[in-house]
mmCIF file of C-alpha atoms in Angstrom:
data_model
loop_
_atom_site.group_PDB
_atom_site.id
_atom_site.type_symbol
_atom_site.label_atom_id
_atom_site.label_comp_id
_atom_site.label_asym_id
_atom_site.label_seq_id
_atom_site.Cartn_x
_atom_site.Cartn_y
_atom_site.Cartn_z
ATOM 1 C CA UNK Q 256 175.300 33.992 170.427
ATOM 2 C CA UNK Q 257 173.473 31.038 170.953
ATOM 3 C CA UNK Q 258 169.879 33.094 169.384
ATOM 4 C CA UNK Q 259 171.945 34.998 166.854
ATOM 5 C CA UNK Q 260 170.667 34.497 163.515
ATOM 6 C CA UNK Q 261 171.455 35.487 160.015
ATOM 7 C CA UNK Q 262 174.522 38.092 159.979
ATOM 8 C CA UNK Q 263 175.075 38.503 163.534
ATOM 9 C CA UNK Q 264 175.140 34.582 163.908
ATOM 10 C CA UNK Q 265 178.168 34.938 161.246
ATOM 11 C CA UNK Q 266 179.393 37.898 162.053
ATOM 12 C CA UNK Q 267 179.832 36.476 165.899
ATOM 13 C CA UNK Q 268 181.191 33.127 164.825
ATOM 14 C CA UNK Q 269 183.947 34.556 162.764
ATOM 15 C CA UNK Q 270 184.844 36.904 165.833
ATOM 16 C CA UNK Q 271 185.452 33.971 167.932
ATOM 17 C CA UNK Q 272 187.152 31.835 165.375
ATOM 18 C CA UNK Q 273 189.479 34.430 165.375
ATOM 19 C CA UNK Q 274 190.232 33.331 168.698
ATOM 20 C CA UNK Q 275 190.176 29.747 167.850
ATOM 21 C CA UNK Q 276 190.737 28.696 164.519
ATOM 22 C CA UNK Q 277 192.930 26.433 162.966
ATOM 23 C CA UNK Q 278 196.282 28.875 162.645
ATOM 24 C CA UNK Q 279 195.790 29.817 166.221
ATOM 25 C CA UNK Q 280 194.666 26.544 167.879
ATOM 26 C CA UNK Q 281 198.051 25.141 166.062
ATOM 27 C CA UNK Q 282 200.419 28.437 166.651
ATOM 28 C CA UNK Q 283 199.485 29.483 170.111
ATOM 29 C CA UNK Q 284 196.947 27.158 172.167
ATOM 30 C CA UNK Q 285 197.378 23.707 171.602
ATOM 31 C CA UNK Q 286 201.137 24.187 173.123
ATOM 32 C CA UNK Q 287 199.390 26.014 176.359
ATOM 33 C CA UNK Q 288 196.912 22.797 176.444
ATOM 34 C CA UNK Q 289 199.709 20.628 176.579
ATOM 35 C CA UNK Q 290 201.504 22.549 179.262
ATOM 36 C CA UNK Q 291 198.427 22.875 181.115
ATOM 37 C CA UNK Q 292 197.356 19.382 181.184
ATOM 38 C CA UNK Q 293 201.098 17.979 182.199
ATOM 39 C CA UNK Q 294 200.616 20.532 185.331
ATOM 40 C CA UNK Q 295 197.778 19.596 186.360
ATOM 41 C CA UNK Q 296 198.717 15.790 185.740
ATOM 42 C CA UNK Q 297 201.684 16.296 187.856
ATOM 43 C CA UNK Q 298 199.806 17.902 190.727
ATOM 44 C CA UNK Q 299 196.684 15.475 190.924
ATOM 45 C CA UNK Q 300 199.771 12.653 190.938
ATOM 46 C CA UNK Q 301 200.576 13.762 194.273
ATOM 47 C CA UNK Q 302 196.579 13.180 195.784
ATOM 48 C CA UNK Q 303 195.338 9.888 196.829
ATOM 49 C CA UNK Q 304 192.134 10.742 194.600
ATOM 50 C CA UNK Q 305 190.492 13.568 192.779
ATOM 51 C CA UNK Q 306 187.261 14.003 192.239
ATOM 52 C CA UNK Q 307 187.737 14.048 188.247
ATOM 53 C CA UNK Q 308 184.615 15.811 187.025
ATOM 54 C CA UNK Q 309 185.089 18.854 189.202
ATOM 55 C CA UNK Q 310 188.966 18.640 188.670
ATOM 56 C CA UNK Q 311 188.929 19.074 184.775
ATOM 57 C CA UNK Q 312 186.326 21.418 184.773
ATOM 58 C CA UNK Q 313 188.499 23.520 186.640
ATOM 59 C CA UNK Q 314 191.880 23.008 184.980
ATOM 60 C CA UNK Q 315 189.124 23.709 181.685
ATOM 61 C CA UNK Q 316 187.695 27.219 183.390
ATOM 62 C CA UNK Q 317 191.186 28.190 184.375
ATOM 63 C CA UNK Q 318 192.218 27.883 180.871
ATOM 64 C CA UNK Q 319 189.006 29.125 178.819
ATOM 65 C CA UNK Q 320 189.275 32.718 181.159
ATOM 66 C CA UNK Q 321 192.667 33.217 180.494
ATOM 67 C CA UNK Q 322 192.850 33.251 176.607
ATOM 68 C CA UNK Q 323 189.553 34.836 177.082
ATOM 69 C CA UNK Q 324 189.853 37.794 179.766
ATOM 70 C CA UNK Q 325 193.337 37.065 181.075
ATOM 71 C CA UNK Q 326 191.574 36.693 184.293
ATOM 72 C CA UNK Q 327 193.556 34.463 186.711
ATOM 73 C CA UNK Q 328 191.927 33.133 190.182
ATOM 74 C CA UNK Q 329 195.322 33.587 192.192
ATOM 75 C CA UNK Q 330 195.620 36.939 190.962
ATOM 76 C CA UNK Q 331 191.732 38.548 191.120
ATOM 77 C CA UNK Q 332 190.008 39.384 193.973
ATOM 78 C CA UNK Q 333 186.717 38.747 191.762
ATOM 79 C CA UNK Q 334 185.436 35.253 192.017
ATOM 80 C CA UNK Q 335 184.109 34.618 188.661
ATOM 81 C CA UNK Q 336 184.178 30.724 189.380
ATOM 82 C CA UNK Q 337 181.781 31.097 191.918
ATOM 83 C CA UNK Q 338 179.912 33.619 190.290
ATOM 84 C CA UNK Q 339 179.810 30.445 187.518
ATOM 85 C CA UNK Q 340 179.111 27.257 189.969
ATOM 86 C CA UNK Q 341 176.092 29.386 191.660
ATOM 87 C CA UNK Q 342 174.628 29.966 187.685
ATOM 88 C CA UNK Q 343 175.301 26.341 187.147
ATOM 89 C CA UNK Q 344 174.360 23.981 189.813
ATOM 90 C CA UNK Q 345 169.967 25.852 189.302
ATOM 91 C CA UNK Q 346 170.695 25.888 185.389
ATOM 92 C CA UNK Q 347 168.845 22.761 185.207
ATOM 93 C CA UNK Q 348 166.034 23.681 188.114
ATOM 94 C CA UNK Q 349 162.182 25.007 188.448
ATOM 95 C CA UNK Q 350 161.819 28.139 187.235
ATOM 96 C CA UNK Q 351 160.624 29.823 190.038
ATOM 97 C CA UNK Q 352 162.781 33.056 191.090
ATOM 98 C CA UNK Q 353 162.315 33.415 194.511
ATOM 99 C CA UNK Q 354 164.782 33.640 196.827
ATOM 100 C CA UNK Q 355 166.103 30.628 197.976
ATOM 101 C CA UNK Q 356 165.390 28.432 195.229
ATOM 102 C CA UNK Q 357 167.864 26.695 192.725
ATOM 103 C CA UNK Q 358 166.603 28.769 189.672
ATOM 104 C CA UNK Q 359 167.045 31.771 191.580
ATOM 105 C CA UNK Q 360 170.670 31.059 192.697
ATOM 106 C CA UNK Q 361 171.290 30.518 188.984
ATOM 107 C CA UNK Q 362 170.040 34.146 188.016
ATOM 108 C CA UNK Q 363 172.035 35.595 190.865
ATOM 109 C CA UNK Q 364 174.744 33.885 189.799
ATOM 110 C CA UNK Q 365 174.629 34.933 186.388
ATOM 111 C CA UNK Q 366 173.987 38.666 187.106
ATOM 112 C CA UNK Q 367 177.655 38.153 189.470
ATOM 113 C CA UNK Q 368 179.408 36.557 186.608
ATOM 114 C CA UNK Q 369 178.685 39.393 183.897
ATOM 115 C CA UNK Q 370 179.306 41.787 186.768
ATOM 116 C CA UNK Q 371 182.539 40.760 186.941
ATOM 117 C CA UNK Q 372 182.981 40.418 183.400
ATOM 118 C CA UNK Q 373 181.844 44.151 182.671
ATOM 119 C CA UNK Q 374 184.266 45.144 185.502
ATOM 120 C CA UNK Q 375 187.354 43.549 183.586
ATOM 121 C CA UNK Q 376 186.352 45.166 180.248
ATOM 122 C CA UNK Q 377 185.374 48.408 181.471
ATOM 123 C CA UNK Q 378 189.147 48.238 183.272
ATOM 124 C CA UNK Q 379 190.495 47.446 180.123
ATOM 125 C CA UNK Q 380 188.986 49.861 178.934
ATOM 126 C CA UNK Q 381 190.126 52.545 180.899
ATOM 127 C CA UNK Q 382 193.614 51.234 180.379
ATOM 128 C CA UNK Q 383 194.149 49.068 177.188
ATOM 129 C CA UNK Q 384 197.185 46.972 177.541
ATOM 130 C CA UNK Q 385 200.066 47.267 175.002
ATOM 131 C CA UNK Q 386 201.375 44.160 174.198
ATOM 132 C CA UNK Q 387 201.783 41.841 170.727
ATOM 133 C CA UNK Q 388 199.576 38.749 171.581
ATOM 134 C CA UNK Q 389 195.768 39.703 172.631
ATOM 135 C CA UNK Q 390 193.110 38.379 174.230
ATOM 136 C CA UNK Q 391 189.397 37.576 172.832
ATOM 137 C CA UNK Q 392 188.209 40.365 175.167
ATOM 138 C CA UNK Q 393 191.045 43.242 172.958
ATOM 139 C CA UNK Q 394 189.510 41.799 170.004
ATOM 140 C CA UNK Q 395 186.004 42.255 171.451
ATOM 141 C CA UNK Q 396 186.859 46.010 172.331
ATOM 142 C CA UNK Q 397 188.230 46.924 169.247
ATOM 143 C CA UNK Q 398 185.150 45.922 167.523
ATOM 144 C CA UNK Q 399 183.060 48.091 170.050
ATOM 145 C CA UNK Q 400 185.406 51.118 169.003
ATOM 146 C CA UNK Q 401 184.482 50.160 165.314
ATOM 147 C CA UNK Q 402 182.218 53.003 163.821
ATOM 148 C CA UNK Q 403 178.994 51.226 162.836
ATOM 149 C CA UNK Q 404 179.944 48.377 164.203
ATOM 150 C CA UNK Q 405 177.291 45.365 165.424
ATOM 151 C CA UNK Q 406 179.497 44.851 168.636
ATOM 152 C CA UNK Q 407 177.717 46.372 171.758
ATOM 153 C CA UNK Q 408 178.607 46.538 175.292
ATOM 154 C CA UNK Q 409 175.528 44.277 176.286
ATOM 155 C CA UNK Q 410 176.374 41.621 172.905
ATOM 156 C CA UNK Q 411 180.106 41.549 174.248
ATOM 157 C CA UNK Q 412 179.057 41.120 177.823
ATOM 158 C CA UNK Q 413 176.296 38.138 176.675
ATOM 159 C CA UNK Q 414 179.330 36.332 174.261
ATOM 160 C CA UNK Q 415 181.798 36.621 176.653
ATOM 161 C CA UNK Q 416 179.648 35.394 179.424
ATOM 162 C CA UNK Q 417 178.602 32.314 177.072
ATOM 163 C CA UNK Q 418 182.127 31.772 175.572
ATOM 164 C CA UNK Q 419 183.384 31.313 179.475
ATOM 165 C CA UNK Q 420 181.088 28.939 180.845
ATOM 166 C CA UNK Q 421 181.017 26.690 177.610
ATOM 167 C CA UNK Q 422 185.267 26.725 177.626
ATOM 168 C CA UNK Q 423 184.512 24.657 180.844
ATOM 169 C CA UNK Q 424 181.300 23.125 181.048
ATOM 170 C CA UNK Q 425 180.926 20.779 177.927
ATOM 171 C CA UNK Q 426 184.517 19.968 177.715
ATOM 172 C CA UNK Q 427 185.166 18.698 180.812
ATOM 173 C CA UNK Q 428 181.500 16.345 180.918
ATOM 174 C CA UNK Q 429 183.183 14.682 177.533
ATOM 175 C CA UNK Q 430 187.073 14.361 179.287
ATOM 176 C CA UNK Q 431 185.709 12.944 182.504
ATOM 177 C CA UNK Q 432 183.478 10.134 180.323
ATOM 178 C CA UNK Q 433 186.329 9.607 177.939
ATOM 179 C CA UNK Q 434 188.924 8.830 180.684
ATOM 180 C CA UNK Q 435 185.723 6.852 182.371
ATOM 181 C CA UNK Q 436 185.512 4.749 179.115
ATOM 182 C CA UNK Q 437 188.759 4.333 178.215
ATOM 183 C CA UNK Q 438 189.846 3.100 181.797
ATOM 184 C CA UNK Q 439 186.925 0.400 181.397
ATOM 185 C CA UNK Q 440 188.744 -1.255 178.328
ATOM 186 C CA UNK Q 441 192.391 -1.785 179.501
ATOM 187 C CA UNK Q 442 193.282 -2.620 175.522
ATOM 188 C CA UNK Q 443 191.888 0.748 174.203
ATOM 189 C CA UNK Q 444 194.097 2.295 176.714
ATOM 190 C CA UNK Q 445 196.951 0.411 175.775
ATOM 191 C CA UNK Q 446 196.404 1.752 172.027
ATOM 192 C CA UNK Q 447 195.992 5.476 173.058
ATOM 193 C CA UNK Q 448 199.329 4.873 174.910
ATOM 194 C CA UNK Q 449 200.737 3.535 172.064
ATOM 195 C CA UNK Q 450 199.364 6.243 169.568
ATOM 196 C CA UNK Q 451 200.652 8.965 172.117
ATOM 197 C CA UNK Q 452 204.086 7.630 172.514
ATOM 198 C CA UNK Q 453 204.577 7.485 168.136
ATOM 199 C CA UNK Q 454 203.261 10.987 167.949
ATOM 200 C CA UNK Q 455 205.724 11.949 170.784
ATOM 201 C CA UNK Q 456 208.606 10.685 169.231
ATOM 202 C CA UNK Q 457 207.523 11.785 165.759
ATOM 203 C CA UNK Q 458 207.827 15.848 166.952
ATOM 204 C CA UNK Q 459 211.558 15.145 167.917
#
């Protein structure tokens, strides 16, 4: 997605803001945010500190797979946050792919994440789930089913692959340096507080 151009570039954005578009993000995720964020609140409450960075980005990865692949940690055998940490941690590294090195670690890592990913779809395949709210991946297979259709096995697995590790990744760098500034300026906090609390009260 990210050298689409032309037509595919649209034809690939529209796909995903299916997913994510305003009716959607209002209907159907923003209420799972919510939820998800007062979780994870209430369990990092109960720890004398968290390592923040590393903390959203997981509560962030958790989230992105699930409306993506309805792929759950707890419930796979598959690692595909591993598979994700190995790609990320050489992304930024010599490229020199030997084995060993960062930039290697990244490739393998990447080749483990769409492994996993093309095991999920190709199981969903086999045995499509019946039920009334979907998944990006059901969307993604119906479009490969499409006669004529620009979808492909190798575009879904690249989009899906992308889509996963940018649900996490860039999101959770801004949270953790929002929460940094905002904790830095006690006033600004107070405000947010303040802002929170009216729009609480004005849903009841």
């Amino acid at each position: 997605m990210v050298s689409a151009e032309g037509f595919l570039h649209k034809y690939l954005r529209n796909l995903v803001m299916n997913l994510v578009g305003n009716e959607n993000m209002k209907q159907k995720h923003i209420p799972k945010v919510e939820k998800m964020v007062c979780e994870h609140l209430q369990s990092w409450c109960g720890q004398a500190s968290i390592e923040l960075r590393e903390a959203v980005a997981k509560m962030e990865f958790s989230f992105g797979a699930k409306i993506l692949l309805s792929y759950s940690e707890s419930k796979s055998s598959k690692n595909l946050k591993q598979a994700y940490g190995d790609f990320q941690h050489g992304l930024i590294s010599f490229p020199l792919n030997i084995p060993g090195t960062a930039f290697w670690k990244c490739l393998q890592g990447r080749k483990k994440a769409v492994e996993i990913i093309k095991s999920i779809l190709e199981e969903r395949r086999a045995a499509p789930r019946k039920r009334q709210e979907k998944d990006f991946l059901d969307l993604v297979i119906e479009e490969i089913k499409k006669n004529g259709s620009l979808m492909t096995e190798a575009i879904a697995l690249d989009l899906l692959f992308i889509l996963v590790f940018a649900a996490f990744e860039t999101t959770s760098i801004a949270l953790t340096l929002a929460v940094k500034n905002v904790c830095e300026h006690p006033k600004v906090l107070e405000e947010f507080v303040s802002i929170y609390c009216h729009w609480r009260d004005s849903r009841n």
